[in-house]
Amino acid sequence: MKETKVRKRDVPDYTIDQSIYTQFDQRKTVFGRILYDKAAPFYKKDMYEKSAEIIDRDQKGYSRILFARTLAGWSVYDYFHGAFSWKQLHDPNNIMSKPELGKYRIADKNGMSKQIKKIARMYGATRVGICRLNKRWLYSRDMQGNKVTIPDEYEYAIVMAIAMDEKAIAKSPSFIACAETALGYSRMAFCIACLAEFIRQLGYQAIPMGNDTGLSIPLAIDAGLGELGRLGLLITPEYGPCVRLCKVITDMPLVPDKPICFGVTDFCKQCNRCVEACEADAIQTKIEPSFDVACPSNNKGILYWAVDHDKCYQFWIDNGGDCSNCIAVCPFDRRKGTTFPNKQGS
Ligand code: SF4
Ligand code: SF4
């Protein structure tokens, strides 16, 4: 893995037009619009509706076994709802009662922050950062239309990146990559469940989150995990965009990290690898990022390369499973042995 020159910044490297930006309603994401947006071309269309037909074609990377591996990989994220509990976990069938030890006194916030990161890594996080919780990144309403309200005492977000196997992701868009994505999500659920419970065992409050409740990417930028790339995902210095993101917000007193900068925006201006790899033409080719949106699932008021999620999701349906082509080709993943991206995009 080659070195990338990473600088710390006092403020995150994104531009928001405050006169336009509003908190995003989760029902406007593609997965919300599947349920609610009758005008969406994919209204009520399941990503897996063509999977059986695709398996019958007997193509390499689209076998019944790989599809089973994909669906099974989602099990913890999709069905172990305790992982997302806002309260301490209890099971009346558990014969071992747990003692209440009262609130742990934190004399050294810096030391506690280091502990939190160490423990998060133990539970499966590859990189961990801490930021003050900026409530503008919370969804205004959740998938069911309920207002998202987080009490003010939840001051910090612990944001985690979980690296995926780049060799499996390189097989995108086949089911081999889909299975790795699914596994990444279930590892997220395991990690946030255990970290939130660790915090509660010390007498503090914790809300674990996957893709729910708030936007992971800007929180990750605030927490110093990376920068936003042309492909619409977080790019980390070591693993590029080949990570899944999750977070735990808490009232535990911690020390925030600084945002980082390592030249992603400038590099993306002259690298179009993700554009070329996208079979759906969903990624913008414009040299400069702008405030233009590409589809109803883009939030307004952010200077970025807005991805056309409508085209992207239609490709997922046609593929019989999700896609990671853009992630697979991004040269910022150091594990591929790429040198720091130069002006030719190598
Ligand atoms: S592939 Fe190139 S343009 Fe796309 S996000 Fe990665 S560095 Fe940026
Ligand atoms: S996930 Fe696939 S379809 Fe969607 S933007 Fe990336 S390359 Fe394009």
Coordinates of C-alpha atoms and ligand atoms in Angstrom, one line a residue:
M1 CA 0.0 0.0 0.0
K2 CA 1.6 3.3 -1.1
E3 CA 1.5 6.5 1.0
T4 CA -1.1 9.2 0.3
K5 CA -0.3 12.7 1.5
V6 CA -3.1 13.5 4.0
R7 CA -3.5 16.9 5.5
K8 CA -5.7 17.8 8.4
R9 CA -8.1 20.7 8.1
D10 CA -10.0 22.9 10.6
V11 CA -13.2 22.7 8.5
P12 CA -14.5 20.0 6.2
D13 CA -13.9 20.4 2.5
Y14 CA -17.4 20.7 1.2
T15 CA -19.5 23.7 0.0
I16 CA -23.1 24.0 1.1
D17 CA -25.5 26.7 -0.2
Q18 CA -27.3 27.4 3.1
S19 CA -30.1 29.2 1.2
I20 CA -31.0 26.0 -0.6
Y21 CA -29.9 23.1 1.6
T22 CA -32.5 21.4 3.8
Q23 CA -32.3 18.2 5.8
F24 CA -33.0 15.3 3.5
D25 CA -36.2 13.2 3.8
Q26 CA -35.2 9.5 3.8
R27 CA -38.3 8.7 1.7
K28 CA -36.6 10.6 -1.2
T29 CA -33.8 8.0 -1.4
V30 CA -34.2 5.4 -4.1
F31 CA -35.3 2.9 -1.5
G32 CA -37.9 5.3 -0.2
R33 CA -39.1 6.1 -3.7
I34 CA -39.6 2.4 -4.4
L35 CA -42.2 2.5 -1.7
Y36 CA -43.8 6.0 -2.1
D37 CA -43.0 7.7 -5.4
K38 CA -45.6 6.7 -7.9
A39 CA -43.8 8.8 -10.6
A40 CA -40.5 6.9 -10.2
P41 CA -39.8 4.5 -13.0
F42 CA -38.9 1.9 -10.4
Y43 CA -41.9 2.4 -8.2
K44 CA -42.6 -1.0 -6.4
K45 CA -39.8 -2.6 -8.5
D46 CA -37.7 -5.0 -6.5
M47 CA -34.0 -5.2 -7.2
Y48 CA -34.2 -9.0 -7.3
E49 CA -37.2 -9.3 -9.6
K50 CA -35.0 -10.5 -12.6
S51 CA -32.5 -12.5 -10.5
A52 CA -34.2 -15.9 -11.2
E53 CA -34.2 -15.3 -14.9
I54 CA -30.6 -14.2 -14.8
I55 CA -29.5 -17.3 -12.8
D56 CA -31.2 -19.4 -15.5
R57 CA -28.9 -17.9 -18.2
D58 CA -26.0 -19.8 -16.5
Q59 CA -23.5 -16.9 -16.9
K60 CA -20.2 -16.9 -15.0
G61 CA -20.6 -15.1 -11.6
Y62 CA -24.4 -15.3 -11.6
S63 CA -24.9 -18.8 -10.1
R64 CA -27.6 -19.9 -7.8
I65 CA -24.9 -20.6 -5.1
L66 CA -23.6 -17.0 -5.4
F67 CA -27.1 -15.6 -5.2
A68 CA -27.8 -17.6 -2.0
R69 CA -24.5 -16.3 -0.6
T70 CA -25.6 -12.7 -1.4
L71 CA -29.0 -13.0 0.3
A72 CA -27.6 -14.9 3.3
G73 CA -24.9 -12.2 3.7
W74 CA -27.6 -9.6 4.4
S75 CA -29.0 -11.7 7.3
V76 CA -27.6 -9.7 10.3
Y77 CA -28.3 -6.3 8.8
D78 CA -31.8 -7.1 7.6
Y79 CA -33.2 -9.3 10.4
F80 CA -31.3 -8.7 13.7
H81 CA -33.2 -5.6 14.6
G82 CA -31.6 -5.3 18.0
A83 CA -28.5 -4.1 16.3
F84 CA -30.3 -0.8 15.6
S85 CA -31.9 -0.4 19.0
W86 CA -31.9 3.1 20.6
K87 CA -32.1 1.5 24.1
Q88 CA -30.0 -1.1 26.0
L89 CA -30.7 -4.6 24.8
H90 CA -32.6 -7.0 26.9
D91 CA -33.9 -10.5 26.3
P92 CA -36.2 -12.1 28.8
N93 CA -35.0 -15.5 27.7
N94 CA -31.4 -14.8 28.6
I95 CA -30.8 -16.6 31.9
M96 CA -27.7 -14.5 32.8
S97 CA -28.7 -11.2 34.3
K98 CA -26.2 -8.3 33.8
P99 CA -25.3 -6.1 36.7
E100 CA -25.9 -2.4 36.6
L101 CA -22.6 -0.7 37.5
G102 CA -23.6 2.9 37.3
K103 CA -22.1 5.6 35.3
Y104 CA -18.4 5.4 34.5
R105 CA -16.6 8.6 35.2
I106 CA -14.5 9.9 32.3
A107 CA -11.7 12.0 33.5
D108 CA -9.7 11.9 30.3
K109 CA -11.8 12.5 27.1
N110 CA -8.9 12.0 24.9
G111 CA -8.0 8.7 26.4
M112 CA -11.7 7.6 26.2
S113 CA -11.8 8.6 22.5
K114 CA -8.7 6.4 21.9
Q115 CA -10.4 3.5 23.8
I116 CA -13.6 3.9 21.7
K117 CA -11.6 3.7 18.5
K118 CA -9.7 0.7 19.7
I119 CA -12.9 -1.1 20.7
A120 CA -14.7 -0.2 17.5
R121 CA -11.8 -1.7 15.6
M122 CA -12.0 -4.8 17.7
Y123 CA -15.7 -5.1 16.7
G124 CA -14.8 -4.9 13.0
A125 CA -14.3 -1.3 12.0
T126 CA -11.3 -0.7 9.8
R127 CA -11.2 3.1 10.4
V128 CA -12.9 5.1 13.1
G129 CA -13.3 8.9 13.4
I130 CA -15.3 11.1 15.8
C131 CA -17.1 14.4 15.0
R132 CA -19.5 16.7 16.7
L133 CA -23.0 15.7 15.5
N134 CA -24.1 18.3 12.9
K135 CA -27.9 17.9 12.9
R136 CA -28.2 19.1 9.3
W137 CA -26.9 15.6 8.3
L138 CA -29.8 13.9 10.1
Y139 CA -32.8 12.9 7.9
S140 CA -35.7 15.2 8.4
R141 CA -38.0 12.2 8.3
D142 CA -37.4 8.4 8.3
M143 CA -38.5 5.8 5.9
Q144 CA -41.9 5.6 7.6
G145 CA -42.4 9.4 7.5
N146 CA -41.7 9.9 11.2
K147 CA -39.8 13.1 12.1
V148 CA -36.3 12.3 13.1
T149 CA -35.6 13.9 16.5
I150 CA -32.4 13.4 18.4
P151 CA -32.0 15.0 21.8
D152 CA -29.3 17.7 22.1
E153 CA -27.3 15.7 24.6
Y154 CA -26.2 13.4 21.7
E155 CA -23.2 15.6 20.9
Y156 CA -20.9 13.2 19.1
A157 CA -21.0 10.8 16.2
I158 CA -18.5 7.9 16.1
V159 CA -18.2 7.1 12.4
M160 CA -16.8 3.8 11.2
A161 CA -15.6 2.6 7.8
I162 CA -15.5 -1.2 7.2
A163 CA -13.2 -2.2 4.3
M164 CA -14.6 -4.7 1.8
D165 CA -12.5 -7.3 0.0
E166 CA -11.3 -5.4 -3.1
K167 CA -10.8 -8.7 -5.0
A168 CA -14.4 -9.6 -4.6
I169 CA -15.6 -6.1 -5.4
A170 CA -13.4 -6.2 -8.6
K171 CA -15.8 -8.9 -9.8
S172 CA -18.6 -6.4 -10.0
P173 CA -21.3 -6.4 -11.3
S174 CA -21.5 -10.2 -10.7
F175 CA -23.0 -11.7 -7.6
I176 CA -19.5 -12.2 -6.2
A177 CA -19.4 -8.5 -5.6
C178 CA -23.0 -8.4 -4.4
A179 CA -22.2 -11.0 -1.8
E180 CA -19.3 -8.9 -0.5
T181 CA -21.5 -5.8 -0.3
A182 CA -24.1 -7.8 1.7
L183 CA -21.4 -9.1 4.0
G184 CA -20.2 -5.5 4.5
Y185 CA -23.7 -4.5 5.6
S186 CA -24.0 -7.3 8.1
R187 CA -20.5 -6.5 9.5
M188 CA -21.7 -2.9 10.0
A189 CA -24.7 -4.1 12.0
F190 CA -22.5 -6.3 14.2
C191 CA -20.0 -3.5 14.8
I192 CA -22.6 -0.7 15.7
A193 CA -24.6 -3.1 17.9
C194 CA -21.6 -4.1 20.0
L195 CA -20.1 -0.5 20.1
A196 CA -23.5 1.0 21.2
E197 CA -23.8 -1.6 23.9
F198 CA -20.3 -1.0 25.1
I199 CA -21.1 2.7 25.6
R200 CA -24.4 1.8 27.4
Q201 CA -22.5 -0.6 29.7
L202 CA -20.5 2.5 30.8
G203 CA -23.7 4.3 31.6
Y204 CA -24.0 6.6 28.5
Q205 CA -26.6 6.7 25.7
A206 CA -25.9 5.4 22.2
I207 CA -27.9 5.2 19.0
P208 CA -26.4 2.8 16.4
M209 CA -27.1 3.6 12.7
G210 CA -26.5 1.9 9.4
N211 CA -27.9 3.8 6.4
D212 CA -30.8 5.0 8.6
T213 CA -31.5 8.2 10.6
G214 CA -28.7 10.3 9.1
L215 CA -26.4 10.6 6.1
S216 CA -23.2 8.6 6.6
I217 CA -21.0 10.3 4.0
P218 CA -21.0 13.9 5.4
L219 CA -20.6 12.6 8.9
A220 CA -17.6 10.5 7.8
I221 CA -16.1 13.6 6.2
D222 CA -16.6 15.6 9.4
A223 CA -15.0 12.8 11.4
G224 CA -11.9 12.8 9.2
L225 CA -12.4 9.5 7.4
G226 CA -12.1 10.9 3.8
E227 CA -13.5 13.1 1.1
L228 CA -16.4 12.9 -1.4
G229 CA -15.6 11.6 -4.8
R230 CA -17.1 12.0 -8.3
L231 CA -18.8 8.6 -7.8
G232 CA -20.9 10.0 -5.0
L233 CA -19.3 8.0 -2.2
L234 CA -16.7 8.6 0.5
I235 CA -13.1 8.1 -0.6
T236 CA -10.8 7.1 2.2
P237 CA -7.0 7.5 1.9
E238 CA -6.2 3.8 2.2
Y239 CA -9.2 1.9 0.8
G240 CA -10.7 4.5 -1.6
P241 CA -14.4 4.0 -1.8
C242 CA -14.2 0.3 -1.1
V243 CA -15.7 0.6 2.4
R244 CA -19.1 0.5 4.0
L245 CA -20.0 3.3 6.5
C246 CA -21.9 3.1 9.8
K247 CA -22.1 5.3 12.9
V248 CA -23.1 5.5 16.6
I249 CA -24.2 8.8 18.1
T250 CA -23.7 9.3 21.8
D251 CA -23.7 11.6 24.8
M252 CA -20.4 10.2 26.0
P253 CA -17.9 13.0 26.2
L254 CA -15.3 12.5 23.4
V255 CA -12.8 14.5 21.5
P256 CA -13.6 15.1 17.8
D257 CA -11.1 14.4 15.0
K258 CA -10.3 16.9 12.3
P259 CA -11.5 16.5 8.7
I260 CA -8.8 15.5 6.2
C261 CA -7.9 16.5 2.7
F262 CA -5.8 14.5 0.2
G263 CA -6.7 16.0 -3.2
V264 CA -9.7 13.9 -4.1
T265 CA -11.7 16.7 -5.8
D266 CA -8.8 17.9 -7.9
F267 CA -8.0 14.4 -8.9
C268 CA -11.6 13.5 -9.8
K269 CA -11.7 16.6 -12.1
Q270 CA -9.3 14.7 -14.5
C271 CA -10.1 11.1 -13.8
N272 CA -13.2 9.5 -15.3
R273 CA -12.6 5.9 -14.5
C274 CA -15.8 5.5 -12.6
V275 CA -17.7 7.2 -15.4
E276 CA -16.3 4.8 -18.0
A277 CA -17.0 1.8 -15.7
C278 CA -20.6 2.7 -15.1
E279 CA -22.8 0.8 -17.5
A280 CA -25.8 3.0 -16.6
D281 CA -24.2 6.4 -17.5
A282 CA -25.2 7.5 -14.0
I283 CA -22.0 9.4 -13.1
Q284 CA -21.5 13.0 -14.3
T285 CA -18.7 13.8 -16.8
K286 CA -18.6 17.5 -16.1
I287 CA -15.1 18.6 -15.1
E288 CA -16.2 20.8 -12.2
P289 CA -18.7 19.8 -9.5
S290 CA -21.8 22.0 -9.4
F291 CA -25.1 22.5 -7.6
D292 CA -27.0 20.7 -10.4
V293 CA -29.0 17.7 -9.4
A294 CA -29.4 14.6 -11.6
C295 CA -32.5 13.0 -10.2
P296 CA -35.1 13.4 -7.4
S297 CA -32.9 11.4 -5.0
N298 CA -30.2 14.1 -5.0
N299 CA -30.2 16.6 -2.2
K300 CA -30.1 20.2 -3.3
G301 CA -27.6 22.9 -2.2
I302 CA -24.4 20.8 -2.2
L303 CA -21.5 21.4 -4.5
Y304 CA -20.8 17.9 -5.9
W305 CA -21.1 15.6 -8.8
A306 CA -24.7 14.4 -8.3
V307 CA -25.1 10.7 -9.3
D308 CA -28.3 9.8 -11.2
H309 CA -29.6 7.2 -8.8
D310 CA -32.6 6.5 -11.1
K311 CA -30.3 5.2 -13.8
C312 CA -28.1 3.4 -11.2
Y313 CA -31.0 1.6 -9.6
Q314 CA -32.5 0.6 -13.0
F315 CA -29.1 -1.1 -13.7
W316 CA -29.3 -2.9 -10.4
I317 CA -32.7 -4.3 -11.4
D318 CA -31.4 -5.4 -14.8
N319 CA -28.3 -6.9 -13.2
G320 CA -30.4 -8.9 -10.7
G321 CA -28.3 -7.5 -7.9
D322 CA -26.5 -4.3 -6.8
C323 CA -23.4 -2.9 -8.6
S324 CA -20.0 -1.8 -7.4
N325 CA -18.3 -1.1 -10.8
C326 CA -17.5 2.5 -9.8
I327 CA -16.0 1.4 -6.5
A328 CA -13.9 -1.4 -8.2
V329 CA -12.1 1.0 -10.6
C330 CA -11.3 3.9 -8.3
P331 CA -7.5 4.2 -8.1
F332 CA -7.6 5.6 -4.5
D333 CA -7.8 2.0 -3.1
R334 CA -4.1 1.6 -2.1
R335 CA -4.4 -2.2 -1.9
K336 CA -4.4 -2.4 -5.7
G337 CA -0.8 -1.2 -5.6
T338 CA -1.6 2.1 -7.4
T339 CA 0.7 4.9 -6.7
F340 CA -0.9 8.2 -5.5
P341 CA -3.1 9.1 -8.5
N342 CA -1.2 11.4 -10.9
K343 CA -2.4 13.7 -13.6
Q344 CA -2.9 10.8 -16.0
G345 CA -5.1 9.1 -13.6
S346 CA -2.8 6.1 -13.1
Ligands
SF4_1 S1 -12.7 6.7 -10.2 FE1 -11.5 8.6 -10.5 S2 -13.1 10.2 -10.9 FE2 -14.2 8.4 -10.0 S3 -14.2 8.8 -7.8 FE3 -12.4 7.6 -8.2 S4 -10.7 9.1 -8.5 FE4 -12.7 10.2 -8.7
SF4_2 S1 -23.1 1.5 -8.7 FE1 -22.9 0.8 -10.8 S2 -24.6 1.7 -11.9 FE2 -24.5 2.8 -9.9 S3 -23.2 4.6 -10.3 FE3 -21.8 3.0 -9.6 S4 -21.1 2.0 -11.6 FE4 -23.0 3.2 -12.1

